[in-house]
mmCIF file of C-alpha atoms and ligand atoms in Angstrom:
data_model
loop_
_atom_site.group_PDB
_atom_site.id
_atom_site.type_symbol
_atom_site.label_atom_id
_atom_site.label_comp_id
_atom_site.label_asym_id
_atom_site.label_seq_id
_atom_site.Cartn_x
_atom_site.Cartn_y
_atom_site.Cartn_z
ATOM 1 C CA MET A 1 105.807 -48.340 -54.113
ATOM 2 C CA PRO A 2 102.877 -46.690 -53.007
ATOM 3 C CA LYS A 3 99.569 -48.428 -54.223
ATOM 4 C CA MET A 4 96.892 -46.129 -51.444
ATOM 5 C CA GLY A 5 93.936 -46.164 -53.687
ATOM 6 C CA TYR A 6 95.344 -47.520 -57.506
ATOM 7 C CA ASN A 7 94.684 -51.424 -57.009
ATOM 8 C CA ASN A 8 95.627 -54.683 -58.773
ATOM 9 C CA TYR A 9 98.201 -52.306 -60.450
ATOM 10 C CA HIS A 10 101.698 -53.093 -60.830
ATOM 11 C CA MET A 11 103.541 -51.316 -62.612
ATOM 12 C CA ASP A 12 105.284 -47.657 -60.266
ATOM 13 C CA ILE A 13 102.538 -45.494 -58.443
ATOM 14 C CA HIS A 14 104.096 -42.364 -57.632
ATOM 15 C CA THR A 15 101.906 -39.866 -55.116
ATOM 16 C CA ASN A 16 101.729 -36.211 -54.230
ATOM 17 C CA ILE A 17 103.628 -34.767 -57.264
ATOM 18 C CA PRO A 18 105.184 -31.737 -57.794
ATOM 19 C CA LEU A 19 103.544 -30.887 -61.445
ATOM 20 C CA LYS A 20 106.399 -27.909 -61.132
ATOM 21 C CA ASN A 21 109.050 -30.100 -61.381
ATOM 22 C CA TYR A 22 107.271 -32.177 -64.765
ATOM 23 C CA THR A 23 106.406 -28.702 -67.151
ATOM 24 C CA THR A 24 108.974 -26.591 -68.093
ATOM 25 C CA MET A 25 106.989 -23.231 -66.754
ATOM 26 C CA LYS A 26 107.279 -24.246 -63.272
ATOM 27 C CA LEU A 27 104.093 -24.201 -61.946
ATOM 28 C CA GLY A 28 102.207 -26.072 -60.537
ATOM 29 C CA GLY A 29 100.757 -27.970 -57.520
ATOM 30 C CA PRO A 30 101.017 -31.613 -56.597
ATOM 31 C CA ALA A 31 99.833 -34.127 -59.245
ATOM 32 C CA ARG A 32 97.905 -37.044 -56.471
ATOM 33 C CA PHE A 33 99.154 -39.716 -58.646
ATOM 34 C CA MET A 34 101.437 -39.852 -61.355
ATOM 35 C CA THR A 35 103.243 -43.010 -63.014
ATOM 36 C CA GLU A 36 105.034 -43.398 -66.603
ATOM 37 C CA VAL A 37 104.087 -45.806 -69.010
ATOM 38 C CA ARG A 38 106.478 -47.766 -71.353
ATOM 39 C CA THR A 39 104.550 -50.292 -74.047
ATOM 40 C CA SER A 40 100.825 -49.631 -74.899
ATOM 41 C CA GLU A 41 99.503 -51.971 -73.177
ATOM 42 C CA GLU A 42 100.448 -49.881 -70.046
ATOM 43 C CA VAL A 43 98.915 -47.129 -71.351
ATOM 44 C CA ALA A 44 95.487 -50.097 -71.433
ATOM 45 C CA GLU A 45 95.626 -51.496 -68.474
ATOM 46 C CA VAL A 46 96.235 -47.385 -66.400
ATOM 47 C CA TYR A 47 93.413 -46.103 -67.708
ATOM 48 C CA ARG A 48 91.305 -49.741 -67.052
ATOM 49 C CA ASN A 49 92.245 -49.002 -63.452
ATOM 50 C CA ALA A 50 91.475 -45.000 -63.817
ATOM 51 C CA LYS A 51 87.742 -45.534 -64.984
ATOM 52 C CA THR A 52 87.217 -48.680 -61.925
ATOM 53 C CA GLN A 53 88.667 -45.989 -59.218
ATOM 54 C CA LYS A 54 87.034 -42.939 -60.836
ATOM 55 C CA LEU A 55 90.443 -40.648 -61.015
ATOM 56 C CA PRO A 56 90.507 -38.020 -64.110
ATOM 57 C CA ILE A 57 93.880 -38.835 -66.335
ATOM 58 C CA PHE A 58 96.171 -37.201 -67.459
ATOM 59 C CA VAL A 59 98.646 -37.273 -70.491
ATOM 60 C CA ILE A 60 101.963 -35.766 -70.639
ATOM 61 C CA GLY A 61 104.722 -35.799 -73.143
ATOM 62 C CA GLY A 62 107.871 -33.420 -72.484
ATOM 63 C CA GLY A 63 106.037 -31.136 -70.459
ATOM 64 C CA SER A 64 106.693 -28.469 -72.862
ATOM 65 C CA ASN A 65 103.149 -27.142 -74.241
ATOM 66 C CA VAL A 66 100.811 -27.349 -70.997
ATOM 67 C CA ILE A 67 100.555 -25.593 -67.675
ATOM 68 C CA ALA A 68 99.593 -26.394 -64.649
ATOM 69 C CA LYS A 69 97.443 -24.876 -61.522
ATOM 70 C CA ASP A 70 98.078 -24.401 -58.297
ATOM 71 C CA GLU A 71 95.474 -27.099 -57.206
ATOM 72 C CA GLY A 72 97.224 -29.682 -58.671
ATOM 73 C CA PHE A 73 95.848 -32.141 -60.193
ATOM 74 C CA SER A 74 93.445 -34.296 -58.456
ATOM 75 C CA GLY A 75 93.210 -38.328 -60.512
ATOM 76 C CA ILE A 76 96.124 -39.499 -62.077
ATOM 77 C CA ILE A 77 98.988 -37.652 -65.006
ATOM 78 C CA VAL A 78 101.007 -40.508 -67.367
ATOM 79 C CA ARG A 79 104.353 -39.535 -68.810
ATOM 80 C CA MET A 80 104.146 -40.888 -71.831
ATOM 81 C CA ARG A 81 107.559 -42.919 -72.240
ATOM 82 C CA ILE A 82 106.664 -45.334 -75.182
ATOM 83 C CA PRO A 83 110.201 -45.819 -77.248
ATOM 84 C CA GLY A 84 110.746 -47.171 -80.337
ATOM 85 C CA PHE A 85 112.508 -46.007 -83.711
ATOM 86 C CA GLU A 86 111.312 -48.620 -87.137
ATOM 87 C CA ILE A 87 111.864 -48.376 -90.729
ATOM 88 C CA VAL A 88 108.341 -50.443 -91.928
ATOM 89 C CA ALA A 89 109.354 -49.307 -95.301
ATOM 90 C CA ASP A 90 112.223 -48.518 -97.512
ATOM 91 C CA ASP A 91 112.117 -48.347 -101.486
ATOM 92 C CA ILE A 92 113.440 -46.235 -104.084
ATOM 93 C CA ASN A 93 112.475 -42.736 -103.167
ATOM 94 C CA SER A 94 110.822 -42.970 -99.071
ATOM 95 C CA THR A 95 111.829 -44.275 -96.415
ATOM 96 C CA THR A 96 108.963 -44.747 -93.813
ATOM 97 C CA ILE A 97 109.756 -44.684 -89.784
ATOM 98 C CA LYS A 98 107.758 -45.976 -87.029
ATOM 99 C CA VAL A 99 108.589 -43.778 -83.802
ATOM 100 C CA GLY A 100 107.444 -44.468 -80.165
ATOM 101 C CA ALA A 101 105.516 -41.669 -78.606
ATOM 102 C CA GLY A 102 107.740 -41.063 -76.058
ATOM 103 C CA GLU A 103 110.673 -40.147 -77.962
ATOM 104 C CA GLU A 104 111.763 -36.291 -77.935
ATOM 105 C CA TRP A 105 110.704 -35.346 -80.863
ATOM 106 C CA ASP A 106 114.362 -33.515 -81.775
ATOM 107 C CA SER A 107 116.302 -36.584 -81.522
ATOM 108 C CA VAL A 108 113.668 -38.262 -84.333
ATOM 109 C CA VAL A 109 114.499 -35.615 -86.640
ATOM 110 C CA LYS A 110 118.285 -35.551 -86.099
ATOM 111 C CA ARG A 111 118.231 -39.653 -87.289
ATOM 112 C CA ALA A 112 115.959 -38.763 -89.640
ATOM 113 C CA VAL A 113 118.281 -36.389 -91.412
ATOM 114 C CA ASP A 114 121.827 -37.966 -90.032
ATOM 115 C CA MET A 115 119.478 -41.096 -92.320
ATOM 116 C CA ARG A 116 119.442 -38.222 -95.173
ATOM 117 C CA LEU A 117 115.866 -38.178 -95.390
ATOM 118 C CA SER A 118 113.174 -35.019 -95.468
ATOM 119 C CA GLY A 119 110.390 -33.980 -94.828
ATOM 120 C CA ILE A 120 110.508 -33.498 -90.920
ATOM 121 C CA GLU A 121 113.840 -30.717 -91.198
ATOM 122 C CA ALA A 122 112.340 -27.912 -90.990
ATOM 123 C CA MET A 123 110.886 -28.968 -87.267
ATOM 124 C CA SER A 124 113.415 -29.244 -85.906
ATOM 125 C CA ALA A 125 114.865 -28.004 -81.982
ATOM 126 C CA ILE A 126 110.855 -28.196 -81.099
ATOM 127 C CA PRO A 127 110.607 -29.208 -76.918
ATOM 128 C CA GLY A 128 108.533 -32.492 -77.075
ATOM 129 C CA THR A 129 107.542 -35.655 -77.743
ATOM 130 C CA ALA A 130 106.948 -37.518 -80.872
ATOM 131 C CA GLY A 131 102.963 -38.612 -79.966
ATOM 132 C CA ALA A 132 102.247 -34.721 -78.767
ATOM 133 C CA THR A 133 103.150 -33.064 -83.146
ATOM 134 C CA PRO A 134 100.030 -34.589 -84.341
ATOM 135 C CA ILE A 135 98.100 -33.528 -81.695
ATOM 136 C CA GLN A 136 98.458 -29.483 -82.951
ATOM 137 C CA ASN A 137 99.551 -30.375 -86.268
ATOM 138 C CA VAL A 138 103.434 -28.726 -85.399
ATOM 139 C CA GLY A 139 104.529 -27.396 -87.854
ATOM 140 C CA ALA A 140 107.754 -24.342 -88.547
ATOM 141 C CA TYR A 141 108.561 -23.431 -91.160
ATOM 142 C CA GLY A 142 107.053 -24.749 -94.072
ATOM 143 C CA GLN A 143 107.007 -27.894 -93.461
ATOM 144 C CA GLU A 144 104.445 -29.919 -90.708
ATOM 145 C CA ILE A 145 103.853 -33.157 -89.045
ATOM 146 C CA ALA A 146 100.166 -33.778 -91.606
ATOM 147 C CA ASP A 147 102.381 -33.700 -94.779
ATOM 148 C CA THR A 148 104.646 -37.021 -94.121
ATOM 149 C CA LEU A 149 102.562 -38.895 -91.788
ATOM 150 C CA GLN A 150 100.982 -42.275 -92.465
ATOM 151 C CA SER A 151 99.476 -42.888 -89.097
ATOM 152 C CA VAL A 152 98.893 -43.827 -85.642
ATOM 153 C CA GLU A 153 98.593 -45.846 -83.336
ATOM 154 C CA ALA A 154 96.430 -44.895 -80.454
ATOM 155 C CA TYR A 155 95.068 -46.358 -77.483
ATOM 156 C CA ASP A 156 91.287 -45.765 -77.886
ATOM 157 C CA SER A 157 89.525 -44.610 -74.277
ATOM 158 C CA ARG A 158 86.026 -45.175 -75.448
ATOM 159 C CA GLU A 159 86.333 -47.936 -76.861
ATOM 160 C CA ASP A 160 88.953 -49.225 -74.565
ATOM 161 C CA ARG A 161 91.251 -51.330 -77.390
ATOM 162 C CA LEU A 162 94.616 -50.001 -79.817
ATOM 163 C CA VAL A 163 93.818 -48.549 -83.176
ATOM 164 C CA THR A 164 95.386 -47.051 -86.081
ATOM 165 C CA LEU A 165 94.123 -43.539 -87.216
ATOM 166 C CA THR A 166 95.087 -43.240 -91.219
ATOM 167 C CA ASN A 167 96.081 -38.970 -92.333
ATOM 168 C CA ASP A 168 92.455 -38.614 -93.668
ATOM 169 C CA ASP A 169 90.825 -39.414 -90.017
ATOM 170 C CA CYS A 170 93.264 -37.556 -88.210
ATOM 171 C CA ARG A 171 91.721 -34.609 -89.853
ATOM 172 C CA PHE A 172 94.247 -32.219 -89.345
ATOM 173 C CA ALA A 173 93.822 -28.381 -90.725
ATOM 174 C CA TYR A 174 96.434 -25.743 -89.354
ATOM 175 C CA ARG A 175 97.597 -26.725 -86.451
ATOM 176 C CA HIS A 176 94.655 -28.683 -85.643
ATOM 177 C CA SER A 177 93.514 -32.237 -85.846
ATOM 178 C CA ILE A 178 91.100 -34.926 -83.644
ATOM 179 C CA PHE A 179 93.140 -35.023 -81.008
ATOM 180 C CA ARG A 180 92.380 -31.333 -80.062
ATOM 181 C CA ASP A 181 89.067 -30.815 -81.212
ATOM 182 C CA GLU A 182 86.184 -33.433 -81.285
ATOM 183 C CA SER A 183 87.874 -36.702 -80.101
ATOM 184 C CA ILE A 184 89.660 -34.882 -76.782
ATOM 185 C CA GLY A 185 91.272 -36.750 -74.369
ATOM 186 C CA ARG A 186 89.932 -39.742 -76.379
ATOM 187 C CA TYR A 187 93.102 -41.151 -77.912
ATOM 188 C CA VAL A 188 96.127 -42.061 -75.930
ATOM 189 C CA ILE A 189 99.055 -41.628 -79.190
ATOM 190 C CA THR A 190 101.297 -44.572 -78.622
ATOM 191 C CA SER A 191 103.650 -44.925 -81.592
ATOM 192 C CA ILE A 192 103.403 -42.361 -85.514
ATOM 193 C CA THR A 193 104.576 -43.502 -88.722
ATOM 194 C CA LEU A 194 106.156 -40.796 -91.252
ATOM 195 C CA LYS A 195 107.024 -41.639 -94.595
ATOM 196 C CA LEU A 196 110.522 -39.116 -95.215
ATOM 197 C CA SER A 197 112.087 -38.880 -98.570
ATOM 198 C CA LYS A 198 115.386 -39.424 -100.099
ATOM 199 C CA ASN A 199 115.398 -36.283 -102.401
ATOM 200 C CA LEU A 200 117.577 -33.602 -100.569
ATOM 201 C CA PRO A 201 115.258 -30.317 -99.691
ATOM 202 C CA THR A 202 114.782 -28.065 -101.821
ATOM 203 C CA PRO A 203 113.402 -24.629 -102.227
ATOM 204 C CA PRO A 204 111.132 -22.626 -102.519
ATOM 205 C CA PHE A 205 111.707 -22.377 -98.674
ATOM 206 C CA TYR A 206 109.592 -20.746 -96.192
ATOM 207 C CA ASP A 207 110.929 -16.816 -96.203
ATOM 208 C CA ALA A 208 112.619 -16.647 -93.247
ATOM 209 C CA LEU A 209 114.917 -19.710 -94.332
ATOM 210 C CA GLN A 210 115.325 -18.677 -97.088
ATOM 211 C CA LYS A 211 116.476 -14.802 -95.464
ATOM 212 C CA TYR A 212 118.440 -17.077 -92.843
ATOM 213 C CA LEU A 213 120.691 -19.352 -96.137
ATOM 214 C CA ASP A 214 120.880 -16.348 -98.870
ATOM 215 C CA GLU A 215 122.202 -14.188 -95.682
ATOM 216 C CA ASN A 216 124.743 -16.704 -94.918
ATOM 217 C CA ASN A 217 125.495 -17.277 -99.104
ATOM 218 C CA ILE A 218 124.832 -21.254 -98.453
ATOM 219 C CA GLN A 219 123.485 -22.434 -101.908
ATOM 220 C CA ILE A 220 123.865 -25.994 -101.445
ATOM 221 C CA PHE A 221 120.967 -27.422 -99.392
ATOM 222 C CA THR A 222 121.378 -30.470 -97.264
ATOM 223 C CA GLN A 223 117.999 -32.171 -94.615
ATOM 224 C CA GLU A 224 121.717 -31.142 -92.298
ATOM 225 C CA ILE A 225 121.780 -27.480 -94.262
ATOM 226 C CA ILE A 226 118.146 -26.695 -93.119
ATOM 227 C CA ARG A 227 118.314 -28.180 -90.131
ATOM 228 C CA ASN A 228 121.114 -26.003 -88.327
ATOM 229 C CA ALA A 229 119.867 -23.278 -90.140
ATOM 230 C CA VAL A 230 116.290 -23.378 -88.344
ATOM 231 C CA ILE A 231 118.498 -23.889 -85.513
ATOM 232 C CA ALA A 232 120.282 -20.856 -85.780
ATOM 233 C CA ILE A 233 116.917 -19.409 -85.767
ATOM 234 C CA ARG A 234 115.188 -20.252 -83.336
ATOM 235 C CA SER A 235 117.835 -19.934 -80.996
ATOM 236 C CA THR A 236 117.148 -16.505 -81.769
ATOM 237 C CA LYS A 237 113.602 -15.968 -80.830
ATOM 238 C CA LEU A 238 113.224 -18.990 -78.628
ATOM 239 C CA PRO A 239 115.212 -18.821 -75.082
ATOM 240 C CA ASP A 240 116.756 -21.836 -73.465
ATOM 241 C CA PRO A 241 113.701 -23.538 -70.700
ATOM 242 C CA GLN A 242 116.535 -25.002 -68.996
ATOM 243 C CA ILE A 243 117.439 -21.299 -67.795
ATOM 244 C CA SER A 244 114.420 -19.314 -68.696
ATOM 245 C CA PRO A 245 110.920 -21.651 -67.203
ATOM 246 C CA ASN A 246 108.827 -20.923 -70.829
ATOM 247 C CA THR A 247 106.109 -23.189 -73.410
ATOM 248 C CA GLY A 248 107.662 -21.744 -76.621
ATOM 249 C CA SER A 249 105.254 -19.609 -78.042
ATOM 250 C CA PHE A 250 102.478 -19.185 -75.783
ATOM 251 C CA PHE A 251 99.722 -17.143 -77.473
ATOM 252 C CA LYS A 252 98.806 -19.159 -81.207
ATOM 253 C CA ASN A 253 99.207 -17.083 -84.609
ATOM 254 C CA THR A 254 95.582 -15.626 -85.168
ATOM 255 C CA ILE A 255 93.857 -16.259 -87.727
ATOM 256 C CA VAL A 256 90.951 -13.881 -89.075
ATOM 257 C CA GLU A 257 88.642 -13.403 -91.480
ATOM 258 C CA ASN A 258 88.051 -11.635 -94.964
ATOM 259 C CA TRP A 259 85.564 -9.261 -93.921
ATOM 260 C CA GLN A 260 88.270 -8.451 -90.429
ATOM 261 C CA LEU A 261 90.361 -7.312 -92.687
ATOM 262 C CA ASP A 262 89.450 -4.018 -93.721
ATOM 263 C CA ALA A 263 88.745 -2.625 -89.789
ATOM 264 C CA LEU A 264 92.763 -3.578 -88.733
ATOM 265 C CA ARG A 265 93.796 -1.904 -91.206
ATOM 266 C CA ALA A 266 92.483 0.777 -90.924
ATOM 267 C CA ILE A 267 93.919 1.109 -86.686
ATOM 268 C CA ASN A 268 97.004 -0.348 -88.334
ATOM 269 C CA PRO A 269 97.986 0.157 -92.011
ATOM 270 C CA ASP A 270 101.334 -2.250 -91.459
ATOM 271 C CA ILE A 271 99.514 -5.059 -90.539
ATOM 272 C CA PRO A 272 101.312 -8.374 -92.144
ATOM 273 C CA LEU A 273 97.911 -10.567 -93.222
ATOM 274 C CA PHE A 274 99.321 -14.219 -94.841
ATOM 275 C CA GLU A 275 96.717 -15.244 -97.030
ATOM 276 C CA MET A 276 95.103 -19.082 -96.135
ATOM 277 C CA GLY A 277 94.091 -19.907 -99.072
ATOM 278 C CA ASP A 278 90.429 -20.476 -97.515
ATOM 279 C CA GLY A 279 89.344 -16.646 -97.539
ATOM 280 C CA ARG A 280 91.263 -16.297 -94.154
ATOM 281 C CA TYR A 281 94.299 -14.920 -93.422
ATOM 282 C CA LYS A 282 96.888 -15.484 -90.501
ATOM 283 C CA VAL A 283 97.974 -13.017 -87.881
ATOM 284 C CA PRO A 284 101.979 -12.877 -86.037
ATOM 285 C CA ALA A 285 100.456 -13.376 -83.159
ATOM 286 C CA GLY A 286 103.400 -12.062 -81.469
ATOM 287 C CA TRP A 287 102.942 -9.171 -83.842
ATOM 288 C CA LEU A 288 99.605 -7.795 -82.520
ATOM 289 C CA ILE A 289 101.445 -8.758 -78.853
ATOM 290 C CA GLU A 290 104.095 -5.552 -79.567
ATOM 291 C CA GLN A 291 102.207 -3.478 -80.797
ATOM 292 C CA THR A 292 100.177 -2.722 -77.288
ATOM 293 C CA GLY A 293 103.794 -2.582 -76.426
ATOM 294 C CA LEU A 294 104.411 -5.750 -73.741
ATOM 295 C CA LYS A 295 107.632 -6.987 -75.312
ATOM 296 C CA GLY A 296 109.922 -7.050 -72.848
ATOM 297 C CA GLN A 297 107.743 -5.648 -70.142
ATOM 298 C CA LEU A 298 107.194 -8.057 -66.466
ATOM 299 C CA LEU A 299 103.381 -8.288 -65.616
ATOM 300 C CA HIS A 300 103.238 -10.123 -62.687
ATOM 301 C CA GLY A 301 106.102 -12.008 -62.804
ATOM 302 C CA MET A 302 106.274 -12.610 -66.118
ATOM 303 C CA ARG A 303 108.362 -11.457 -68.468
ATOM 304 C CA VAL A 304 107.386 -10.560 -72.345
ATOM 305 C CA TYR A 305 110.747 -12.004 -74.134
ATOM 306 C CA ASP A 306 111.631 -9.461 -75.217
ATOM 307 C CA LYS A 307 112.995 -11.477 -78.565
ATOM 308 C CA ASN A 308 109.879 -12.525 -79.753
ATOM 309 C CA ALA A 309 106.216 -11.356 -77.817
ATOM 310 C CA LEU A 310 104.467 -14.559 -78.616
ATOM 311 C CA VAL A 311 106.841 -15.830 -75.302
ATOM 312 C CA LEU A 312 106.518 -15.451 -71.721
ATOM 313 C CA ILE A 313 109.519 -16.499 -69.703
ATOM 314 C CA ASN A 314 108.653 -17.238 -65.480
ATOM 315 C CA GLU A 315 110.904 -14.613 -63.917
ATOM 316 C CA SER A 316 109.542 -14.327 -60.636
ATOM 317 C CA ALA A 317 105.851 -15.708 -60.812
ATOM 318 C CA THR A 318 105.287 -18.000 -57.842
ATOM 319 C CA SER A 319 101.587 -19.222 -58.899
ATOM 320 C CA TYR A 320 99.884 -20.573 -61.875
ATOM 321 C CA ASN A 321 97.384 -17.081 -60.922
ATOM 322 C CA ASP A 322 100.859 -15.390 -61.840
ATOM 323 C CA LEU A 323 100.215 -17.262 -64.798
ATOM 324 C CA LEU A 324 96.995 -16.426 -65.269
ATOM 325 C CA ALA A 325 97.105 -12.601 -64.999
ATOM 326 C CA ALA A 326 99.722 -11.673 -66.879
ATOM 327 C CA ARG A 327 98.472 -14.246 -70.049
ATOM 328 C CA ASP A 328 94.768 -11.744 -69.334
ATOM 329 C CA GLU A 329 96.237 -8.799 -69.353
ATOM 330 C CA ILE A 330 98.380 -9.506 -72.834
ATOM 331 C CA ILE A 331 95.199 -10.955 -74.210
ATOM 332 C CA GLY A 332 92.970 -7.430 -72.981
ATOM 333 C CA GLN A 333 94.948 -4.919 -74.205
ATOM 334 C CA VAL A 334 95.163 -6.891 -77.546
ATOM 335 C CA ARG A 335 91.596 -6.849 -77.347
ATOM 336 C CA ASP A 336 91.661 -3.125 -77.132
ATOM 337 C CA LYS A 337 93.682 -2.387 -79.273
ATOM 338 C CA PHE A 338 92.830 -4.523 -82.121
ATOM 339 C CA ARG A 339 88.932 -6.044 -81.538
ATOM 340 C CA ILE A 340 91.115 -9.779 -81.947
ATOM 341 C CA GLN A 341 90.742 -12.144 -79.361
ATOM 342 C CA ILE A 342 94.701 -14.124 -78.747
ATOM 343 C CA GLU A 343 94.788 -17.544 -77.629
ATOM 344 C CA GLN A 344 96.891 -19.734 -75.080
ATOM 345 C CA GLU A 345 98.553 -22.492 -76.928
ATOM 346 C CA PRO A 346 99.777 -25.079 -74.423
ATOM 347 C CA LEU A 347 97.070 -27.371 -73.200
ATOM 348 C CA THR A 348 95.792 -26.381 -69.331
ATOM 349 C CA ILE A 349 96.369 -29.621 -66.937
HETATM 350 P P1 NAP B 401 106.825 -16.548 -87.955
HETATM 351 O O1 NAP B 401 107.656 -17.085 -88.875
HETATM 352 O O2 NAP B 401 107.398 -14.788 -87.446
HETATM 353 O O3 NAP B 401 105.215 -16.595 -87.901
HETATM 354 C C1 NAP B 401 103.714 -15.314 -87.930
HETATM 355 C C2 NAP B 401 102.841 -16.125 -88.224
HETATM 356 O O4 NAP B 401 103.303 -15.643 -89.771
HETATM 357 C C3 NAP B 401 102.675 -17.411 -88.423
HETATM 358 O O5 NAP B 401 101.038 -17.972 -88.068
HETATM 359 C C4 NAP B 401 103.234 -17.428 -89.506
HETATM 360 O O6 NAP B 401 102.470 -18.765 -90.466
HETATM 361 C C5 NAP B 401 102.804 -16.479 -90.439
HETATM 362 N N1 NAP B 401 103.379 -16.382 -91.664
HETATM 363 C C6 NAP B 401 105.354 -15.726 -91.532
HETATM 364 N N2 NAP B 401 105.605 -16.128 -92.641
HETATM 365 C C7 NAP B 401 104.886 -16.033 -94.126
HETATM 366 C C8 NAP B 401 104.919 -16.118 -94.993
HETATM 367 N N3 NAP B 401 105.746 -16.615 -95.764
HETATM 368 N N4 NAP B 401 103.775 -17.115 -95.601
HETATM 369 C C9 NAP B 401 102.676 -17.214 -95.317
HETATM 370 N N5 NAP B 401 102.626 -17.203 -93.335
HETATM 371 C C10 NAP B 401 103.905 -16.576 -93.080
HETATM 372 O O7 NAP B 401 106.443 -17.095 -86.747
HETATM 373 P P2 NAP B 401 106.768 -17.370 -85.061
HETATM 374 O O8 NAP B 401 105.450 -17.582 -83.843
HETATM 375 O O9 NAP B 401 108.007 -17.163 -84.604
HETATM 376 O O10 NAP B 401 107.227 -19.164 -85.878
HETATM 377 C C11 NAP B 401 108.249 -19.493 -86.765
HETATM 378 C C12 NAP B 401 107.769 -20.822 -87.274
HETATM 379 O O11 NAP B 401 107.225 -22.198 -85.850
HETATM 380 C C13 NAP B 401 106.187 -20.760 -87.752
HETATM 381 O O12 NAP B 401 106.425 -21.720 -88.775
HETATM 382 C C14 NAP B 401 105.217 -21.113 -87.125
HETATM 383 O O13 NAP B 401 103.715 -22.262 -87.173
HETATM 384 C C15 NAP B 401 105.864 -23.143 -86.216
HETATM 385 N N6 NAP B 401 105.652 -22.253 -84.749
HETATM 386 C C16 NAP B 401 104.593 -24.011 -84.743
HETATM 387 C C17 NAP B 401 104.324 -24.422 -83.598
HETATM 388 C C18 NAP B 401 103.055 -25.001 -83.759
HETATM 389 O O14 NAP B 401 103.155 -25.791 -84.016
HETATM 390 N N7 NAP B 401 102.525 -24.893 -82.152
HETATM 391 C C19 NAP B 401 104.068 -22.774 -82.277
HETATM 392 C C20 NAP B 401 104.816 -21.955 -83.040
HETATM 393 C C21 NAP B 401 105.473 -21.770 -83.286
HETATM 394 P P3 NAP B 401 103.262 -20.487 -90.424
HETATM 395 O O15 NAP B 401 102.389 -20.385 -89.191
HETATM 396 O O16 NAP B 401 102.266 -21.186 -91.755
HETATM 397 O O17 NAP B 401 104.066 -20.551 -90.674
#
């Protein structure tokens, strides 16, 4: 196995690996080095070596929420593969599970649902790994990881040690945490611990979910029924990345302040605004894009998905620059129409 430029290291290191093969958008040039980690000790080892060699480092999970540039990455890409699914506590009301960061998130949801545990069933069919869920406080259909997460174990690359961070330490907010903010790049999450309930899911459910349940005349709510409903809803709104390369929602849903409302309603009185309880409002970014007329259009090889304008499909783009041009055109048109700056959701390597 090549060890060039990466000495005293017993793990497999691969060189010159095309990132387009490891990202679901199927774009991006070569990574200089790539390795897989299966234990937290291996994470620490890679970081120590990278530091000695002065190499930048970037951790990926399933590659479903990252974008790679044409020039690739001149450091080491670490593929998170730490396994594990373990019951660490159990009482009459709840079961607490500890999950390796490299586990595929949806298989974790499925296992929890099969164990008749509640708390993450509405977060079904989300691509990516378990360890990625705290980073942007992943959530969907009325649940978010912050609701059940007790703690995470992580490698603290600044202090070179393994740490446990509590839910409070993560400072979760709407699709946000310290891992995307002041501590970006500092921690590598190696496991997550979730406290799940033994109670059945109970209404009120998220509007879109309730609508589906009503339309299908579903009146008994189990974890499995909710999971299946969410999978059915999502399958109509999200293209399969195996067939149509994409990263799910390419733009974040927008947050606007109280003082912006009058101006926005003057532009379009039908604008959907969801109160967040802190004087701010969520605006569906997909709706904003739809209003520009770009839904279904092909821009620089990227298709604005006709069933959900939040999704960009790489239909015939050959480079990251094509994606960038499409992205900026969409952002520009939304800005021209609404004076709102929508933002890219996936991280760029
Ligand atoms: P959607 O259901 O059309 O929602 C678009 C936006 O409107 C979201 O900000 C959503 O808030 C808000 N919204 C819709 N109905 C609402 C209600 N009854 N009350 C309050 N807010 C409401 O969206 P979508 O974009 O297709 O996403 C479906 C679900 O997946 C959403 O829950 C979304 O947050 C989630 N999602 C999460 C991520 C992520 O974690 N990175 C990425 C993509 C989608 P909420 O966001 O609070 O639901």
